[in-house]
Each structure stands twice: as structure tokens, then as C-alpha cells.
Amino acid sequence: LDHAQEKLKNSPHKLARDVQSYKVVADFLSSKACEEVTKKAGVHIPKCYDAQARPDHSDPMKSKFSFLFADYAPWNGWYQQWLLQEDEECKAALTTLAKIHAFFWNGSTFWDDADAAAELEASIWESGSYVQPKAQGFHQYKEVTKEWETKRLKFEKELSSFDYWDNLGERLQSVAKECGYQAHPFANEELTESYRKYRTFTHGDPKQANLFFRKKTSSDSKDDDDDEPELEVGVIDFQWSGFGLAATDVAHFLMAAIHADRLADGGEEAYLRYYYDELQRYLVEFGACRTEDDAVRHLSYDTFMEQYDTAFLDKCRLVIAYTWARFTEPVEKDDEVGCARTMNKTSYNKSIPNVVWLASRCDEILKSRGV
């Protein structure tokens, strides 16, 4: 309640936004689209037994919401991680994102059901993502330079030796507005049509706190006589789900959910290639493309990477201009108490190695674009 009252005082548009986000959760989880992606794509989304949504747009503080979900309970084998540090978990999460993205991709068989399609269009954000400028406020474009000057001091020991110490904020701000438009094209009528063929459902906030894992012995595999366990992924928190680019969702995931140790020394590139290959496979399976060759022509790896790099820079705008204010204590991955205390925080708000990795990659991408 205190947090909501603070938003009402300082950022009333964010309070109104949050009220709408809870309605998005209620509408999506009760939709046929949610039922279909669970059944046909095998995506684990908690069953919603009851949802009560009473938004009050004239006085958002009076809005009321209540949800009753099936539990991802530890006694059923489900667990979470402070940050993803195992290769199997990273790949399982990327496969789940690829399934979701491909299932709802523009032109997939899902869209053959006109009623389900219309319901989904009305249920989720026209342009999804917690990161997008429309949700955060367009003023952030103009604050990156100023906020870099102050926020970087939290990490002076780790970052001051890099050549981007003095100018990263200024350089990023020079492209922030354009990156925001391109990373979230369905918030801009001028870009919608040119990006329509890439349009899909995006989770919008795929940080590790919104993912659960479970090892389950598969008895269905004909090629696996030893019943090797497979890793299942459960997904929660659809507040910021809406239409967007798959690459923007993937950038959010890699930047927020995975420990830097997994991303360094070629790890990021390997995961991007893994996701891309999974996406190509599922685009065919769910009818968005006829063959894998068609899928490659539809979305080349170069195009995917261009979209990913743009989304990376856009998220850096959010991190520097806003979320680094939440970095209050560095936590090491072997600190059990600290990890439990910061479970819900994103990687760049609790892990120094991730801060260094993010800032350095931001610098690399800017340099690759001549900035």
C-alpha cells in the first residue's frame, strides 16, 4: 500500500498502468489462448481457479484484484533460482520462450481461430514489456546521461578502469529514443506495419523470479530407455504480456535472469544461437512457416541479432536511468541468506559481475554501431 501511495504521489501514470496490468493477468489467464498454448505447446502456466478484477480507473487506489492459482509447490518438485547458473536451466527457459513466441507468431495456426484471436487481442497489451518507454515514461530518454553520472558511482571500483567510464551515458542517450521505438514497434503506429510479420505474444518480464523449474522423468521418449529426467519450466506473472518482438523478450531474459558467469566468454552468443534454432523449429511446428528454410528466410539470424542488440540498448536505458536506484547491496551467488533476501531482484540490481557484463556489452554494441 505504501508503494502504491508513493506512485500515486510521484508517478500517477504508473499507478494507472499497474491497475491495467492486473486486468491483463486476469484476462489472459482466463483466455482460450492461454488454454491453447498450455495444451498444444506444453507450456506450464499455473491454472487460475478464480480471478476477481475490479479496476477503478477514476480512482486507481480503490481498484481491487484477487487471484487463486495452482501452486508451483516444492513438494511437487518445483524450485526457483536466485539467478540461472546451470546450462540446462538456461536452455530450458529459452526453449519455453521459443515455444510461446512461435505459437503466437503472426501467421501461426493459432490465428485460424478467429474468436480466440480476437479475445487475445483484447486481453493483453497492444505493446507488451515492462521495459518499453510508453510504460516507463518518455522522459527516461533524456535522463540517461545524468543518471549515469550518479549511478555509476555505486560501481566505481569495478567500472572506473573501463574506457567507457566517462561517456557511456551520453553515448547511450544519443540513441535511446530510436532504440525505444524499434525495440517496441507496436507502440508506434508508424512502425507497426513494417514489423507486423515478426509480431508475437511476449511475456514482457521474463526475469528468473518469474520462472520455476522441475525435473520430471519422461516416460514418453521412445529414444530414451533410461528415462533421463527432463527439465520443465513454469511461467508466472503476465502483467506486462503483450505484442512485441521475440528478440526483445529474449534480451530481457538474458540480461535479467542469467548469471554473468554463464554469459561471458561466448556464453551469450551460444544461448542466442540456441534460442534462434529452437524458434525456427517451432515456427514450423506451429504453422507460422512451412519449412525451416522458410523460417530462416522469414527471420534471418542477422535480423534477429539486429533486433536483439537494439533491445539490449533499450533495456540499458531503463537500467541506468531507473532501476539501478534499487541496487542497494551486492550479493554473491554462494551467499544463501543474501540470495534468499534478493530473490525477486533482477541480475543487474544485485550481482556485481552482471553489472560489469551489462555495461561492457552496452559499450560493445554502441561501438559496433559507430556510437
Coordinates of C-alpha atoms in Angstrom, one line a residue:
L1 CA 0.0 0.0 0.0
D2 CA 2.8 2.4 0.8
H3 CA 4.4 1.7 -2.6
A4 CA 1.1 2.4 -4.3
Q5 CA 0.6 5.6 -2.4
E6 CA 4.2 6.7 -3.4
K7 CA 3.4 6.0 -7.1
L8 CA 0.1 8.0 -6.7
K9 CA 2.1 11.0 -5.5
N10 CA 5.2 10.8 -7.7
S11 CA 4.2 8.8 -10.8
P12 CA 0.4 8.6 -11.1
H13 CA 0.6 7.3 -14.7
K14 CA 2.4 4.2 -13.3
L15 CA -0.3 3.5 -10.8
A16 CA -2.9 3.6 -13.6
R17 CA -0.6 1.4 -15.7
D18 CA -0.3 -1.1 -12.8
V19 CA -4.1 -1.3 -12.4
Q20 CA -4.4 -2.2 -16.1
S21 CA -1.6 -4.7 -15.8
Y22 CA -3.6 -6.7 -13.2
K23 CA -6.5 -6.8 -15.5
V24 CA -4.2 -8.1 -18.2
V25 CA -3.3 -11.0 -15.9
A26 CA -6.9 -11.8 -15.2
D27 CA -8.0 -11.6 -18.9
F28 CA -5.1 -13.6 -20.3
L29 CA -5.2 -16.4 -17.8
S30 CA -8.9 -16.9 -18.4
S31 CA -8.5 -16.8 -22.2
K32 CA -8.6 -19.6 -24.7
A33 CA -5.2 -18.5 -25.9
C34 CA -3.7 -19.4 -22.5
E35 CA -5.5 -22.7 -22.6
E36 CA -4.3 -23.5 -26.1
V37 CA -0.6 -22.7 -25.5
T38 CA -0.7 -24.8 -22.4
K39 CA -2.3 -27.8 -24.1
K40 CA -0.7 -27.6 -27.6
A41 CA 2.7 -26.2 -26.9
G42 CA 3.2 -27.9 -23.5
V43 CA 3.9 -24.6 -21.7
H44 CA 3.4 -24.7 -18.0
I45 CA 1.2 -21.8 -16.8
P46 CA -0.5 -22.1 -13.4
K47 CA -4.2 -22.8 -13.5
C48 CA -6.2 -19.8 -12.4
Y49 CA -9.1 -21.1 -10.3
D50 CA -10.6 -17.7 -9.7
A51 CA -9.9 -14.1 -10.7
Q52 CA -11.7 -11.1 -9.5
A53 CA -10.9 -7.8 -11.2
R54 CA -12.4 -4.6 -10.1
P55 CA -10.4 -1.8 -11.7
D56 CA -11.3 1.8 -10.8
H57 CA -9.8 4.0 -13.5
S58 CA -11.2 7.2 -11.9
D59 CA -9.5 6.4 -8.6
P60 CA -6.9 3.7 -9.1
M61 CA -6.2 3.4 -5.4
K62 CA -9.7 1.9 -5.0
S63 CA -9.0 -0.9 -7.5
K64 CA -9.3 -4.4 -6.2
F65 CA -7.9 -7.7 -7.6
S66 CA -7.9 -11.2 -6.3
F67 CA -6.4 -14.3 -7.8
L68 CA -6.4 -18.0 -6.8
F69 CA -3.7 -20.0 -8.6
A70 CA -2.5 -23.6 -8.6
D71 CA 0.8 -23.6 -6.7
Y72 CA 4.2 -24.4 -8.1
A73 CA 4.9 -26.2 -4.8
P74 CA 8.3 -27.5 -3.7
W75 CA 6.6 -30.8 -2.7
N76 CA 5.6 -31.2 -6.3
G77 CA 9.2 -30.8 -7.4
W78 CA 9.2 -27.2 -8.4
Y79 CA 12.1 -24.8 -7.4
Q80 CA 13.4 -21.4 -8.2
Q81 CA 16.9 -20.0 -8.6
W82 CA 18.5 -16.7 -7.4
L83 CA 20.0 -16.4 -10.9
L84 CA 20.2 -19.1 -13.5
Q85 CA 23.6 -20.7 -13.4
E86 CA 23.1 -24.1 -14.9
D87 CA 23.2 -24.6 -18.7
E88 CA 20.2 -26.9 -18.6
E89 CA 18.1 -24.3 -16.8
C90 CA 19.1 -21.5 -19.3
K91 CA 18.3 -23.7 -22.3
A92 CA 15.0 -25.0 -20.8
A93 CA 13.8 -21.4 -20.3
L94 CA 14.9 -20.4 -23.8
T95 CA 13.0 -23.3 -25.2
T96 CA 9.9 -22.3 -23.4
L97 CA 10.2 -18.7 -24.7
A98 CA 10.7 -20.1 -28.2
K99 CA 7.5 -22.2 -27.9
I100 CA 5.4 -19.3 -26.7
H101 CA 6.8 -16.9 -29.3
A102 CA 6.3 -19.4 -32.2
F103 CA 2.8 -20.5 -31.0
F104 CA 1.5 -16.9 -31.3
W105 CA 3.7 -15.7 -34.2
N106 CA 2.0 -13.8 -36.9
G107 CA 0.5 -16.4 -39.3
S108 CA 0.6 -19.4 -37.0
T109 CA -2.3 -21.8 -36.8
F110 CA -3.4 -20.2 -33.6
W111 CA -4.7 -17.2 -35.6
D112 CA -7.1 -19.5 -37.6
D113 CA -9.4 -19.5 -34.6
A114 CA -11.0 -16.0 -35.1
D115 CA -12.7 -16.0 -31.7
A116 CA -9.6 -16.9 -29.7
A117 CA -7.5 -14.4 -31.7
A118 CA -10.0 -11.6 -31.1
E119 CA -10.1 -12.5 -27.4
L120 CA -6.3 -12.4 -27.1
E121 CA -6.1 -9.1 -28.9
A122 CA -8.5 -7.6 -26.4
S123 CA -6.8 -9.2 -23.4
I124 CA -3.2 -8.2 -23.4
W125 CA -1.2 -5.0 -24.0
E126 CA -1.1 -3.7 -27.6
S127 CA 2.6 -3.3 -27.0
G128 CA 4.0 -5.5 -24.2
S129 CA 7.0 -5.3 -21.9
Y130 CA 7.8 -3.7 -18.6
V131 CA 10.8 -2.0 -20.3
Q132 CA 9.0 -0.1 -23.0
P133 CA 9.2 3.7 -22.8
K134 CA 5.4 4.0 -23.0
A135 CA 5.1 2.1 -19.7
Q136 CA 8.1 3.8 -18.1
G137 CA 7.6 7.4 -19.3
F138 CA 9.2 9.0 -22.3
H139 CA 11.2 11.3 -20.0
Q140 CA 13.7 8.5 -19.5
Y141 CA 15.3 9.2 -22.9
K142 CA 16.6 12.5 -21.6
E143 CA 17.9 11.2 -18.2
V144 CA 20.4 8.6 -19.2
T145 CA 23.5 10.9 -19.2
K146 CA 22.6 12.5 -15.9
E147 CA 21.8 9.2 -14.2
W148 CA 24.9 7.5 -15.5
E149 CA 27.0 10.2 -13.8
T150 CA 25.5 9.4 -10.4
K151 CA 24.5 5.7 -10.6
R152 CA 27.9 4.7 -11.9
L153 CA 29.5 5.8 -8.6
K154 CA 27.9 2.7 -6.9
F155 CA 30.2 0.6 -9.1
E156 CA 33.3 2.9 -9.2
K157 CA 35.7 0.2 -8.1
E158 CA 34.6 -2.2 -10.8
L159 CA 33.8 0.2 -13.7
S160 CA 36.1 3.2 -13.4
S161 CA 39.0 1.5 -15.2
F162 CA 37.0 1.0 -18.4
D163 CA 37.3 3.5 -21.2
Y164 CA 33.5 4.0 -21.2
W165 CA 33.5 5.3 -17.6
D166 CA 33.2 8.9 -18.7
N167 CA 30.9 8.7 -21.7
L168 CA 28.7 5.6 -21.7
G169 CA 25.6 7.5 -20.6
E170 CA 26.0 10.3 -23.1
R171 CA 26.5 7.8 -25.9
L172 CA 23.5 5.7 -24.9
Q173 CA 21.3 8.7 -24.6
S174 CA 22.1 9.7 -28.2
V175 CA 20.4 6.5 -29.5
A176 CA 17.9 5.8 -26.7
K177 CA 14.8 7.3 -28.3
E178 CA 15.3 5.4 -31.6
C179 CA 16.1 2.1 -29.8
G180 CA 13.0 2.5 -27.7
Y181 CA 10.8 2.9 -30.9
Q182 CA 12.5 -0.1 -32.7
A183 CA 12.5 -2.5 -29.7
H184 CA 8.8 -1.9 -29.1
P185 CA 7.4 -1.1 -32.6
F186 CA 3.8 -1.9 -31.8
A187 CA 3.6 1.1 -29.6
N188 CA 4.2 3.3 -32.6
E189 CA 1.7 3.3 -35.5
E190 CA 4.4 4.4 -37.9
L191 CA 6.3 1.1 -37.3
T192 CA 3.6 -1.4 -36.8
E193 CA 3.1 -2.5 -40.4
S194 CA 6.8 -2.8 -41.2
Y195 CA 7.3 -5.1 -38.2
R196 CA 4.0 -7.0 -38.4
K197 CA 5.5 -10.2 -39.8
Y198 CA 7.6 -10.5 -36.6
R199 CA 4.6 -9.7 -34.2
T200 CA 4.0 -12.2 -31.5
F201 CA 3.0 -12.6 -27.9
T202 CA 5.7 -11.6 -25.5
H203 CA 5.9 -12.4 -21.8
G204 CA 7.2 -8.9 -21.0
D205 CA 9.1 -9.6 -17.8
P206 CA 10.9 -12.9 -18.1
K207 CA 13.2 -12.4 -15.1
Q208 CA 14.3 -15.5 -13.1
A209 CA 11.8 -14.8 -10.3
N210 CA 9.0 -15.4 -12.8
L211 CA 10.4 -18.9 -13.7
F212 CA 10.1 -22.2 -11.9
F213 CA 11.8 -25.4 -12.7
R214 CA 11.1 -29.1 -12.1
K215 CA 12.9 -32.3 -13.1
K216 CA 10.4 -34.8 -14.3
T217 CA 11.2 -38.3 -15.6
S218 CA 9.8 -38.6 -19.1
S219 CA 8.2 -42.0 -19.9
D220 CA 7.1 -40.8 -23.3
S221 CA 10.5 -40.7 -25.0
K222 CA 10.9 -43.6 -27.4
D223 CA 14.7 -42.9 -27.7
D224 CA 15.4 -42.7 -24.1
D225 CA 15.4 -46.2 -22.5
D226 CA 17.0 -44.9 -19.3
D227 CA 14.2 -42.4 -18.6
E228 CA 16.6 -39.5 -18.3
P229 CA 15.0 -36.6 -16.4
E230 CA 13.9 -33.6 -18.4
L231 CA 13.6 -30.0 -17.0
E232 CA 10.2 -28.4 -17.1
V233 CA 9.7 -24.7 -16.8
G234 CA 6.7 -23.0 -15.2
V235 CA 6.0 -19.4 -16.1
I236 CA 4.2 -16.8 -13.9
D237 CA 3.4 -13.1 -13.8
F238 CA 1.8 -12.0 -17.1
Q239 CA 1.3 -8.3 -16.0
W240 CA 3.4 -7.0 -18.9
S241 CA 2.4 -9.5 -21.5
G242 CA 1.5 -8.1 -24.9
F243 CA 2.5 -8.0 -28.5
G244 CA 6.1 -7.4 -29.4
L245 CA 9.3 -8.8 -30.8
A246 CA 10.7 -12.1 -29.7
A247 CA 14.2 -10.7 -29.6
T248 CA 13.1 -8.0 -27.1
D249 CA 11.8 -10.7 -24.8
V250 CA 15.0 -12.7 -25.1
A251 CA 17.2 -9.7 -24.4
H252 CA 15.2 -9.1 -21.2
F253 CA 15.7 -12.7 -20.2
L254 CA 19.4 -12.9 -20.8
M255 CA 20.0 -9.5 -19.1
A256 CA 17.8 -10.1 -16.1
A257 CA 17.8 -13.8 -15.3
I258 CA 21.2 -15.4 -16.1
H259 CA 24.4 -15.0 -14.0
A260 CA 27.2 -13.3 -15.8
D261 CA 29.5 -16.3 -15.5
R262 CA 27.2 -18.1 -18.0
L263 CA 27.1 -15.2 -20.4
A264 CA 30.8 -14.4 -20.5
D265 CA 33.4 -16.0 -22.9
G266 CA 30.9 -16.7 -25.7
G267 CA 28.0 -17.8 -23.5
E268 CA 25.6 -15.1 -24.6
E269 CA 26.2 -15.8 -28.2
A270 CA 25.7 -19.6 -27.7
Y271 CA 22.4 -19.0 -26.0
L272 CA 21.2 -16.7 -28.7
R273 CA 22.0 -19.3 -31.3
Y274 CA 20.3 -22.0 -29.3
Y275 CA 17.2 -19.9 -28.9
Y276 CA 17.2 -19.0 -32.6
D277 CA 17.4 -22.6 -33.7
E278 CA 14.6 -23.6 -31.3
L279 CA 12.4 -20.7 -32.6
Q280 CA 13.0 -21.9 -36.2
R281 CA 11.9 -25.4 -35.3
Y282 CA 8.7 -24.3 -33.5
L283 CA 7.8 -21.7 -36.2
V284 CA 7.4 -24.7 -38.5
E285 CA 5.6 -26.9 -35.9
F286 CA 3.0 -24.3 -35.1
G287 CA 2.4 -23.3 -38.7
A288 CA 3.9 -19.9 -39.0
C289 CA 6.3 -21.2 -41.6
R290 CA 6.1 -24.2 -43.9
T291 CA 9.7 -25.4 -43.6
E292 CA 12.8 -24.5 -41.6
D293 CA 14.3 -22.9 -44.8
D294 CA 11.2 -20.7 -44.9
A295 CA 11.6 -19.8 -41.3
V296 CA 15.2 -18.7 -41.9
R297 CA 14.1 -16.6 -44.8
H298 CA 11.3 -15.1 -42.7
L299 CA 13.6 -14.2 -39.8
S300 CA 17.3 -14.4 -40.6
Y301 CA 19.8 -14.7 -37.8
D302 CA 21.3 -11.4 -38.7
T303 CA 17.9 -9.7 -38.4
F304 CA 17.3 -11.4 -35.1
M305 CA 20.6 -10.2 -33.8
E306 CA 20.0 -6.7 -35.0
Q307 CA 16.7 -6.7 -33.1
Y308 CA 18.4 -8.2 -30.0
D309 CA 21.1 -5.6 -29.9
T310 CA 18.6 -2.8 -30.2
A311 CA 16.6 -4.3 -27.4
F312 CA 19.7 -4.7 -25.3
L313 CA 20.5 -1.0 -25.6
D314 CA 16.9 -0.1 -24.9
K315 CA 17.0 -2.1 -21.7
C316 CA 20.2 -0.4 -20.7
R317 CA 18.3 2.9 -20.9
L318 CA 15.9 1.5 -18.2
V319 CA 18.7 0.1 -16.0
I320 CA 20.8 3.2 -16.0
A321 CA 18.0 5.8 -15.8
Y322 CA 15.8 4.0 -13.4
T323 CA 16.4 0.5 -11.9
W324 CA 20.0 0.9 -10.6
A325 CA 18.4 3.1 -7.9
R326 CA 17.3 -0.3 -6.5
F327 CA 20.8 -1.7 -6.3
T328 CA 21.3 -1.5 -2.5
E329 CA 23.6 -4.4 -1.8
P330 CA 25.9 -6.6 -3.8
V331 CA 25.2 -10.3 -3.2
E332 CA 27.4 -13.2 -4.1
K333 CA 26.0 -16.4 -5.6
D334 CA 27.2 -18.5 -2.7
D335 CA 25.6 -16.3 0.0
E336 CA 22.4 -18.3 0.8
V337 CA 20.9 -15.7 3.1
G338 CA 21.6 -12.8 0.7
C339 CA 20.3 -14.8 -2.2
A340 CA 17.0 -15.5 -0.4
R341 CA 16.7 -11.9 0.5
T342 CA 17.2 -10.7 -3.1
M343 CA 15.4 -13.5 -4.9
N344 CA 12.9 -11.1 -6.6
K345 CA 15.6 -8.7 -7.8
T346 CA 17.0 -8.8 -11.4
S347 CA 20.6 -9.7 -12.0
Y348 CA 21.8 -6.1 -12.6
N349 CA 20.2 -5.0 -9.3
K350 CA 22.2 -7.5 -7.1
S351 CA 25.1 -9.0 -8.9
I352 CA 28.3 -7.0 -9.5
P353 CA 29.6 -9.4 -12.2
N354 CA 26.3 -8.8 -14.1
V355 CA 26.7 -5.0 -13.7
V356 CA 30.1 -5.2 -15.3
W357 CA 28.9 -7.5 -18.1
L358 CA 25.9 -5.4 -18.9
A359 CA 27.8 -2.1 -19.0
S360 CA 30.6 -3.6 -21.1
R361 CA 28.2 -5.2 -23.6
C362 CA 26.4 -1.9 -23.9
D363 CA 29.7 -0.3 -24.8
E364 CA 30.5 -3.0 -27.3
I365 CA 27.1 -2.8 -29.1
L366 CA 27.3 1.0 -29.2
K367 CA 30.8 0.8 -30.7
S368 CA 29.7 -1.7 -33.3
R369 CA 27.1 0.9 -34.4
G370 CA 29.7 3.7 -34.5
V371 CA 28.4 5.4 -31.4

